[in-house]
PDB file of C-alpha atoms in Angstrom:
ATOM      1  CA  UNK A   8      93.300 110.135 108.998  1.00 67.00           C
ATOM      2  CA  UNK A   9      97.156 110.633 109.255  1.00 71.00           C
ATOM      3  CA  UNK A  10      99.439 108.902 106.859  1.00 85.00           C
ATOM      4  CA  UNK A  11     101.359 105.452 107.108  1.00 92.00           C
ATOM      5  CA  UNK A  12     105.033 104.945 105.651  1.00 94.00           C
ATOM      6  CA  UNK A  13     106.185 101.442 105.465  1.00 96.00           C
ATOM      7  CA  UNK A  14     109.068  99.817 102.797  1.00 97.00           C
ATOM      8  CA  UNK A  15     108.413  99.446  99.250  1.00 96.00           C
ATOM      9  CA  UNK A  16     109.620  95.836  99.515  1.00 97.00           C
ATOM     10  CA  UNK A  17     110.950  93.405 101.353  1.00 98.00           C
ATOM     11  CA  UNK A  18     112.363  89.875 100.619  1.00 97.00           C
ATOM     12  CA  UNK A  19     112.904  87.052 103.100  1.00 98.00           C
ATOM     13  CA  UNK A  20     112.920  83.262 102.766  1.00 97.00           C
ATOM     14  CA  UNK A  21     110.513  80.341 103.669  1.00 97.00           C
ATOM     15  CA  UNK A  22     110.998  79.290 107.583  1.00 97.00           C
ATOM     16  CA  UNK A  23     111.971  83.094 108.759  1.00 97.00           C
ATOM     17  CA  UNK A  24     109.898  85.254 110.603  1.00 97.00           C
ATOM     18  CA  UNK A  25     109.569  88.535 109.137  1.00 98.00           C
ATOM     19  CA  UNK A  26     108.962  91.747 110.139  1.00 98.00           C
ATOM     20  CA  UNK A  27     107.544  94.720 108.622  1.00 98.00           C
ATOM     21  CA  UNK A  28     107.229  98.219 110.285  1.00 97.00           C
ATOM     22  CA  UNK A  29     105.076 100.915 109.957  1.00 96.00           C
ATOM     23  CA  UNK A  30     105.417 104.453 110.794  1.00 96.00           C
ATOM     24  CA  UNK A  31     102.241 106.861 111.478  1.00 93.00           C
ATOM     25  CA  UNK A  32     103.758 109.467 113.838  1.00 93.00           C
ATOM     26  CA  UNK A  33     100.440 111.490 113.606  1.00 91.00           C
ATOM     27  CA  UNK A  34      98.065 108.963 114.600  1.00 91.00           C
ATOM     28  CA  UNK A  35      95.011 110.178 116.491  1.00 89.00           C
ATOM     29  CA  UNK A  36      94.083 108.920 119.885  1.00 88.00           C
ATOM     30  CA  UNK A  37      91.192 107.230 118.677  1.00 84.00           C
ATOM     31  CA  UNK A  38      92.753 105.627 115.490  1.00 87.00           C
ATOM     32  CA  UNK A  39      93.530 102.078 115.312  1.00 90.00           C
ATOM     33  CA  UNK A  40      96.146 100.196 113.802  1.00 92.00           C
ATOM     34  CA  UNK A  41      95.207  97.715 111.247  1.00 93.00           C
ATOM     35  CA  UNK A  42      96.884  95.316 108.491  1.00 95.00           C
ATOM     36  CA  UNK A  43      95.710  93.915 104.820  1.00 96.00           C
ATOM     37  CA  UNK A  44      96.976  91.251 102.631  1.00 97.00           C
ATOM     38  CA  UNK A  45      96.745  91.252  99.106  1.00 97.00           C
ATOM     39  CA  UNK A  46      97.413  88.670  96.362  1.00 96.00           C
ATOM     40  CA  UNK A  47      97.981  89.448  92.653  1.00 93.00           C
ATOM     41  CA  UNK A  48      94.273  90.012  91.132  1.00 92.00           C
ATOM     42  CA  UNK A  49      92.510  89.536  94.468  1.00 94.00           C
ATOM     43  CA  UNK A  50      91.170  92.045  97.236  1.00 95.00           C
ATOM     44  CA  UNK A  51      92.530  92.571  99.978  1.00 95.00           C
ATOM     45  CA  UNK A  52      92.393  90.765 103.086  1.00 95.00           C
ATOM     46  CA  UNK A  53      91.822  92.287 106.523  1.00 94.00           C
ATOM     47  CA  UNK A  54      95.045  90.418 108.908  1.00 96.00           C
ATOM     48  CA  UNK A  55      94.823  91.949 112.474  1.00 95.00           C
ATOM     49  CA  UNK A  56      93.800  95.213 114.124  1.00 93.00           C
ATOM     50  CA  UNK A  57      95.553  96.979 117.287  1.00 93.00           C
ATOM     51  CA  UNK A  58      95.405  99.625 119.435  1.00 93.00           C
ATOM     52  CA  UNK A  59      98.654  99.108 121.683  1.00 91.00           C
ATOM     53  CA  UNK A  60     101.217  96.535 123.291  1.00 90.00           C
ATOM     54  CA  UNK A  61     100.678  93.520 121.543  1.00 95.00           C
ATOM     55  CA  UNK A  62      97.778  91.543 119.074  1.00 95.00           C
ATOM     56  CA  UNK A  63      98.324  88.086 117.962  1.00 95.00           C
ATOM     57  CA  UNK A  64      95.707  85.925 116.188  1.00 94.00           C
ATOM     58  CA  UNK A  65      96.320  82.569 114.399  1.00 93.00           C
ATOM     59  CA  UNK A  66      98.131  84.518 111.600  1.00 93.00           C
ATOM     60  CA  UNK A  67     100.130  86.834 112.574  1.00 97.00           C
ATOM     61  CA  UNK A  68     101.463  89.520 115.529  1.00 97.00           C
ATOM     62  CA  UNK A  69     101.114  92.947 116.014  1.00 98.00           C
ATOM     63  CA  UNK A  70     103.518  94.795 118.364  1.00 97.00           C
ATOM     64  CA  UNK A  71     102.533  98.910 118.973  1.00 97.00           C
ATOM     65  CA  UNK A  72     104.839 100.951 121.468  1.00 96.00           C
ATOM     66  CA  UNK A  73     103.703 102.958 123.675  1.00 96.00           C
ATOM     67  CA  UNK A  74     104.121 106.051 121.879  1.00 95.00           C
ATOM     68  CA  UNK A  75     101.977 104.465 119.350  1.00 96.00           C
ATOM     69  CA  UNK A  76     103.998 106.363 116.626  1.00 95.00           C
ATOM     70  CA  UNK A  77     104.775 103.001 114.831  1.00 96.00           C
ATOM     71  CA  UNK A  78     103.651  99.212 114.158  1.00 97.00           C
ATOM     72  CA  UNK A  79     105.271  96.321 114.002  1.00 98.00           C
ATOM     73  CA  UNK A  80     103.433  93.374 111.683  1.00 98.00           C
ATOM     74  CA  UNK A  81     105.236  89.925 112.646  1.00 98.00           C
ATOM     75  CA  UNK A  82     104.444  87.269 110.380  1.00 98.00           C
ATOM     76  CA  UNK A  83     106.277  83.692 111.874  1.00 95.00           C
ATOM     77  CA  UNK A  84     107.542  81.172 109.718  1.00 93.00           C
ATOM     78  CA  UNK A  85     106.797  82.294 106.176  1.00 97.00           C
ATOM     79  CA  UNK A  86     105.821  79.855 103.461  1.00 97.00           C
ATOM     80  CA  UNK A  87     105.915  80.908  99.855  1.00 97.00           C
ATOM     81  CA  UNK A  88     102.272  81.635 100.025  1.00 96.00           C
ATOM     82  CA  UNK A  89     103.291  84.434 102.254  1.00 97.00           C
ATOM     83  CA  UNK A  90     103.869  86.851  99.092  1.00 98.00           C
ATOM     84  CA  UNK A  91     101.754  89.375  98.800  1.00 98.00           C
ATOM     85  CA  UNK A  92     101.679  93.311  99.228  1.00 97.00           C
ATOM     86  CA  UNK A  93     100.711  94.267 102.908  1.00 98.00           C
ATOM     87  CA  UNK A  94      98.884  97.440 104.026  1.00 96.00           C
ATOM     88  CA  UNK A  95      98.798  99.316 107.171  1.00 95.00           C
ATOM     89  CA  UNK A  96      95.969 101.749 107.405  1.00 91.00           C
ATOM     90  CA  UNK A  97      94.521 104.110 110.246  1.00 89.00           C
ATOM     91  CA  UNK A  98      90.982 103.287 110.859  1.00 82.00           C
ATOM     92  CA  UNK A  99      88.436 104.855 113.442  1.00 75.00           C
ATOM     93  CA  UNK A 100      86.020 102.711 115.530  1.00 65.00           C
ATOM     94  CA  UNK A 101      83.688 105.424 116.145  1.00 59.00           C
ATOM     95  CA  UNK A 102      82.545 106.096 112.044  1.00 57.00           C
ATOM     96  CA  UNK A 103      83.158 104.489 109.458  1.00 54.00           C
ATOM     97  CA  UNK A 104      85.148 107.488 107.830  1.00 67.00           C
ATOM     98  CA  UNK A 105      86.960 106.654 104.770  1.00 75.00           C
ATOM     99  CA  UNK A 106      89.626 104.094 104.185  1.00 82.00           C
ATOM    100  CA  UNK A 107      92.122 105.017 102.573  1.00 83.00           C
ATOM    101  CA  UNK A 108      95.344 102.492 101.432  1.00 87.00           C
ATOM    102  CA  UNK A 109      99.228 103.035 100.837  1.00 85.00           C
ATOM    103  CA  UNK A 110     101.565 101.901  98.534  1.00 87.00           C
ATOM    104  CA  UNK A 111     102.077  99.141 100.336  1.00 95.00           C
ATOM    105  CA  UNK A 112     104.847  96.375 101.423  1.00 97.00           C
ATOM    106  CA  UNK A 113     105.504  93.959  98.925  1.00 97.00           C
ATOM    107  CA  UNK A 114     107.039  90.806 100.316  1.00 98.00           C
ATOM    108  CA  UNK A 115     108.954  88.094  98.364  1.00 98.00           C
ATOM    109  CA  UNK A 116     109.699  84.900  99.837  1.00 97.00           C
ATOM    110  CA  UNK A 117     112.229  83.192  98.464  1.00 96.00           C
ATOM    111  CA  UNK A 118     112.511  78.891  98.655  1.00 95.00           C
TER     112      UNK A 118
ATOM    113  CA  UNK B  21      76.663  82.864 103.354  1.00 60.00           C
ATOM    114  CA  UNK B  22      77.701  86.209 103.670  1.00 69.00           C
ATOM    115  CA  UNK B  23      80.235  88.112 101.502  1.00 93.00           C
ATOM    116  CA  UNK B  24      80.428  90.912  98.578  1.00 96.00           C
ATOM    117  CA  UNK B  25      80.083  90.278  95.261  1.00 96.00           C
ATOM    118  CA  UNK B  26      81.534  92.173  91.871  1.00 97.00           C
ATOM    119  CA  UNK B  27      80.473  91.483  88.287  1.00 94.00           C
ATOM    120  CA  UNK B  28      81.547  91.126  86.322  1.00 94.00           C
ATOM    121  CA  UNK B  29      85.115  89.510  86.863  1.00 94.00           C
ATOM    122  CA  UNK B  30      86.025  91.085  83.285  1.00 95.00           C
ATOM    123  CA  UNK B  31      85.256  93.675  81.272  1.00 94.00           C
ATOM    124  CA  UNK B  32      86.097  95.185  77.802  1.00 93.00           C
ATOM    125  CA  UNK B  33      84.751  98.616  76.777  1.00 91.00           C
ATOM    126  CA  UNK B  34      85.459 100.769  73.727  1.00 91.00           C
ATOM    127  CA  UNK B  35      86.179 104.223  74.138  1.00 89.00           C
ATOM    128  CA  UNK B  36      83.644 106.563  74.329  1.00 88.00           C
ATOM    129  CA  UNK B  37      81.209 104.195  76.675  1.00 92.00           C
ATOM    130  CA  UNK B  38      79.889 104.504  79.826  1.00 94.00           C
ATOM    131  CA  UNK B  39      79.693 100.665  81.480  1.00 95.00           C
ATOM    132  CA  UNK B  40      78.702  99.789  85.154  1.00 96.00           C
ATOM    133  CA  UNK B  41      80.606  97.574  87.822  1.00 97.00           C
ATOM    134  CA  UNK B  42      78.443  95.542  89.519  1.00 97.00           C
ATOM    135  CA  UNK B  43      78.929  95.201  93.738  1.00 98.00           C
ATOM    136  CA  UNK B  44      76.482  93.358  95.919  1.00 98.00           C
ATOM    137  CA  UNK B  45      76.912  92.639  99.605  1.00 97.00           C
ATOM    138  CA  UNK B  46      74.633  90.384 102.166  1.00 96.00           C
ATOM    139  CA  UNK B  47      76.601  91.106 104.937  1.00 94.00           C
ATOM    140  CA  UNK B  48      74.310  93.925 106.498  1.00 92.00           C
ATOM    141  CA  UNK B  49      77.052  96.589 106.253  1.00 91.00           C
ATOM    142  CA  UNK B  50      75.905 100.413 106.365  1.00 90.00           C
ATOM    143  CA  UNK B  51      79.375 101.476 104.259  1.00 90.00           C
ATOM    144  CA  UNK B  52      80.599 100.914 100.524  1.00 93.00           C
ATOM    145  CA  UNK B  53      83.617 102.057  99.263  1.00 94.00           C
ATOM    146  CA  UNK B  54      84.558 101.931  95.311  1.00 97.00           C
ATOM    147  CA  UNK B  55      88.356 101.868  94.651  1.00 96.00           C
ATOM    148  CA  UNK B  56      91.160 101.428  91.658  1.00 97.00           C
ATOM    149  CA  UNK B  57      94.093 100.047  91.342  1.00 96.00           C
ATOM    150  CA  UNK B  58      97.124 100.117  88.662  1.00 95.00           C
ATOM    151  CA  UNK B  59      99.689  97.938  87.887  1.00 92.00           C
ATOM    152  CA  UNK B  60     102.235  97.468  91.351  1.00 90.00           C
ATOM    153  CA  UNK B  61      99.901 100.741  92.585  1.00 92.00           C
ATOM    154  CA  UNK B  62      98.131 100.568  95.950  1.00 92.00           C
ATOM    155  CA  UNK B  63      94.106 101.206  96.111  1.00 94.00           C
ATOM    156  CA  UNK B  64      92.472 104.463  95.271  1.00 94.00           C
ATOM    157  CA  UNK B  65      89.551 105.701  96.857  1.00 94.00           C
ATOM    158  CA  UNK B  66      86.711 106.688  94.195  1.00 96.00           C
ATOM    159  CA  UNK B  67      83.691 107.011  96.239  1.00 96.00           C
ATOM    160  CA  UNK B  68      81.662 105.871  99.650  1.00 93.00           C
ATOM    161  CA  UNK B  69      79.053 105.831 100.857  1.00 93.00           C
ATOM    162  CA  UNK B  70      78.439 105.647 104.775  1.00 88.00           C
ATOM    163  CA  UNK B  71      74.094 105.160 104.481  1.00 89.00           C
ATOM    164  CA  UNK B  72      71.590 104.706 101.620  1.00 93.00           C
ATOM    165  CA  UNK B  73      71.059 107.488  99.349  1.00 95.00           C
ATOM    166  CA  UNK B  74      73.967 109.337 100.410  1.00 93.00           C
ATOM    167  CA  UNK B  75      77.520 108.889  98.831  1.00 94.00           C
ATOM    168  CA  UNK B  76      81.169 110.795  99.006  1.00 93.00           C
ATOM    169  CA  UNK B  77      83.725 111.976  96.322  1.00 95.00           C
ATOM    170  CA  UNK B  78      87.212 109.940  97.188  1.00 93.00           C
ATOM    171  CA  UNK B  79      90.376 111.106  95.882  1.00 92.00           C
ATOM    172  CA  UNK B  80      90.089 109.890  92.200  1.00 96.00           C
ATOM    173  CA  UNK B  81      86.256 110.958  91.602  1.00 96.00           C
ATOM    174  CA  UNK B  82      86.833 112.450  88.280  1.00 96.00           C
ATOM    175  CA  UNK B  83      84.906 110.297  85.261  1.00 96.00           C
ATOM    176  CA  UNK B  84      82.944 107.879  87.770  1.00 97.00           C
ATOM    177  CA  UNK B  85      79.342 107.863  89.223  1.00 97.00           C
ATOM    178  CA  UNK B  86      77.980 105.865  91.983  1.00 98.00           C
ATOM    179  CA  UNK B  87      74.360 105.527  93.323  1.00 97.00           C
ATOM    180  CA  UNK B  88      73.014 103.712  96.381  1.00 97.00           C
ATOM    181  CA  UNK B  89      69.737 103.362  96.375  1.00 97.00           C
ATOM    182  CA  UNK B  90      69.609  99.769  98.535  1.00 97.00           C
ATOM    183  CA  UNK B  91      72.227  99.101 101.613  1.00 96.00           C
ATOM    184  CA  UNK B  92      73.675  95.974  99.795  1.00 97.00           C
ATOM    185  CA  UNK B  93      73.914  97.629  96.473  1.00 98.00           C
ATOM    186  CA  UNK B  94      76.437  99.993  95.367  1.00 98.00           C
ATOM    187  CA  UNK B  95      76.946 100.409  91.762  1.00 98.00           C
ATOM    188  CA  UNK B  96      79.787 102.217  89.915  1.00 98.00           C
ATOM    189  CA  UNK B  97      79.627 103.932  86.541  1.00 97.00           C
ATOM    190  CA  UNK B  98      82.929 104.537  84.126  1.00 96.00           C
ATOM    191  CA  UNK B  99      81.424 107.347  82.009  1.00 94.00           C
ATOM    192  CA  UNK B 100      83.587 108.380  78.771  1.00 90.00           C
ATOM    193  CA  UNK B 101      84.941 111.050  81.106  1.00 88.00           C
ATOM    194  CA  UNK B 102      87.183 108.543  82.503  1.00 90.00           C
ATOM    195  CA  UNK B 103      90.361 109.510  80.078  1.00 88.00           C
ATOM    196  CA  UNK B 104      92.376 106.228  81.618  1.00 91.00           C
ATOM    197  CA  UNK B 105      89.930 103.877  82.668  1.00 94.00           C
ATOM    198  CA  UNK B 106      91.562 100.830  82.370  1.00 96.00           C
ATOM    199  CA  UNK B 107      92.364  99.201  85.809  1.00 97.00           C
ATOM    200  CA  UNK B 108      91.384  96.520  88.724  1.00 97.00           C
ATOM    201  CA  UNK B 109      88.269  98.036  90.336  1.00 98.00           C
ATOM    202  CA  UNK B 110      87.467  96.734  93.981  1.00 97.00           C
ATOM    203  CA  UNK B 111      84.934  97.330  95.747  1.00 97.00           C
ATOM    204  CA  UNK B 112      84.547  96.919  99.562  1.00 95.00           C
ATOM    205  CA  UNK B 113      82.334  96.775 103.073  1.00 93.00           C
ATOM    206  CA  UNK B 114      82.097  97.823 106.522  1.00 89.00           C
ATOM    207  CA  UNK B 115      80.423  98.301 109.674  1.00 84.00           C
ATOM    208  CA  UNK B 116      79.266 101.833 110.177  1.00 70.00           C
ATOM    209  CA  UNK B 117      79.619 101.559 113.524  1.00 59.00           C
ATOM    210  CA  UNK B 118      80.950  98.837 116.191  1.00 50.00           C
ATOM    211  CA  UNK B 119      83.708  96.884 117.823  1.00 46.00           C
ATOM    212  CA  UNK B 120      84.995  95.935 114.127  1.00 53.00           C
ATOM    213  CA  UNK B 121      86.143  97.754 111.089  1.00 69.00           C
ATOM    214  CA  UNK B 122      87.544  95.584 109.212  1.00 84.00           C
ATOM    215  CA  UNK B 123      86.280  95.895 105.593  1.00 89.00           C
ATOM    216  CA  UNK B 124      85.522  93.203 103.340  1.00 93.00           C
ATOM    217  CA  UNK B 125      86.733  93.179  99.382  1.00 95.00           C
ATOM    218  CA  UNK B 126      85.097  91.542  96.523  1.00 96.00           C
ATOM    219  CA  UNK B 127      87.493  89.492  93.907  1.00 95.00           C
ATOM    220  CA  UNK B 128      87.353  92.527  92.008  1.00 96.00           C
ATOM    221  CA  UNK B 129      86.430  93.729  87.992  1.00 97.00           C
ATOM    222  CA  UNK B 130      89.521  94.328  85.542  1.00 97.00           C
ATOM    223  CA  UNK B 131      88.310  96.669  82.990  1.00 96.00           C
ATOM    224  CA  UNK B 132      89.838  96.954  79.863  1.00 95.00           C
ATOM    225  CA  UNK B 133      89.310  99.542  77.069  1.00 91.00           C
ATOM    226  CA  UNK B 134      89.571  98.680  73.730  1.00 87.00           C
TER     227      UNK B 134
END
C-alpha cells in the first residue's frame, strides 16, 4: 500500500470547522481512502471511507479530487471532544491485506 | 453484542518473562491484526493473520509470537526477546473480504515491565 503524509498537528477552536489533508500521491486504483480517530488510551475508531468526489456521514466529510492524489477530512463544528489524533490509511476492498497506520494528525481544540 | 475484546486492560511483567495478551472477537471477522504503540507514536503492525492457522510477520515482529488456532481468537506472546516491551498493545478486526473494511480495535493492554 502507498504511503499517507498528513500534519503532525493541528489546533483549532470549538465552533470551527476544520480541515485536515492528506496526501497519498501513489495510491492504487483500487485503494480506498479511509479515516480513524483515536483518543488517549483507546483504539482507534474507524470515521468514514471514500473512493472519490465527496463522503459525508453523520460525523464528518470526506472530499477526494479527481486525481485522487489527496484527501480532504472535514470535521464541522468542533467541540472539545473533537481532540484526538486522526489517521488516514490506504485500504483495499478486494483482501484484507495489511493495515498499516501513520503518525498521525493530532488535533487540539481550544475553548 | 458484537465487538473485540483484550485482557487484560493492564499488565506488569518482570524482565526476563514471556506473558500473553489476550484478544477475542464475536464479530465473525476472517482477519486479526496485533499492533504497538509508544508514547505520541502512531500504531505498529506486529502480526496478522488473514484465516485460521495462518499468520504474517508485520513490521515490528522481532520478540513477539502469535497463534490462531480459532477465527475469534488471536493471541499475542511478549517473549524475553522483546528488549523494549513496554507499550499500548491493540489489537484489531476485519472483514476478509466485502463492501467494508473498516477494522474494529479493542480498548487495548498497556504493558509495563518492571
Amino acid at each position: 500500500l502507498a504511503k499517507t503524509t498528513q500534519p503532525i498537528s493541528m489546533d483549532s477552536y470549538e465552533g470551527q470547522e476544520v480541515n485536515i489533508t492528506c496526501s497519498h500521491n501513489n495510491i492504487a486504483t483500487n485503494d480506498y481512502i479511509t479515516w480513524y480517530q483515536q483518543f488517549p488510551s483507546q483504539g482507534p475508531r474507524f470515521i468514514i471511507q471514500g473512493y472519490k468526489t465527496k463522503v459525508t456521514n453523520e460525523v464528518a466529510s470526506l472530499f477526494i479530487p479527481a486525481d485522487r492524489k489527496s484527501s480532504t477530512l472535514s470535521l464541522p463544528r468542533v467541540s472539545l471532544s473533537d481532540t484526538a489524533v486522526y489517521y488516514c490509511l490506504l485500504s483495499r476492498r478486494s483482501s484484507a491485506s495489511k493495515i498499516i497506520f501513520g503518525s498521525g494528525t493530532r488535533l487540539s481544540i481550544r475553548p | 453484542d458484537g465487538g473485540i475484546t483484550q485482557s487484560p486492560k493492564y499488565l506488569f511483567r518482570k524482565e526476563g518473562q514471556n506473558v500473553t495478551l489476550s484478544c477475542e472477537q464475536n464479530l465473525n471477522h476472517d482477519a486479526m491484526y496485533w499492533y504497538r504503540q509508544d508514547p505520541g507514536q502512531g500504531l505498529r503492525l506486529i502480526y496478522y493473520s488473514q484465516i485460521v492457522n495462518d499468520f504474517q510477520k508485520g513490521d515490528i515482529a522481532e520478540g513477539y509470537s502469535v497463534s490462531r488456532e480459532k477465527k475469534e481468537s488471536f493471541p499475542l506472546t511478549v517473549t524475553s526477546a522483546q528488549k523494549n516491551p513496554t507499550a499500548f498493545y491493540l489489537c484489531a478486526s476485519s472483514p476478509q473480504e466485502g463492501a467494508d473494511t473498516e477494522a474494529f480495535f479493542g480498548q487495548g493492554t498497556r504493558l509495563t515491565v518492571v
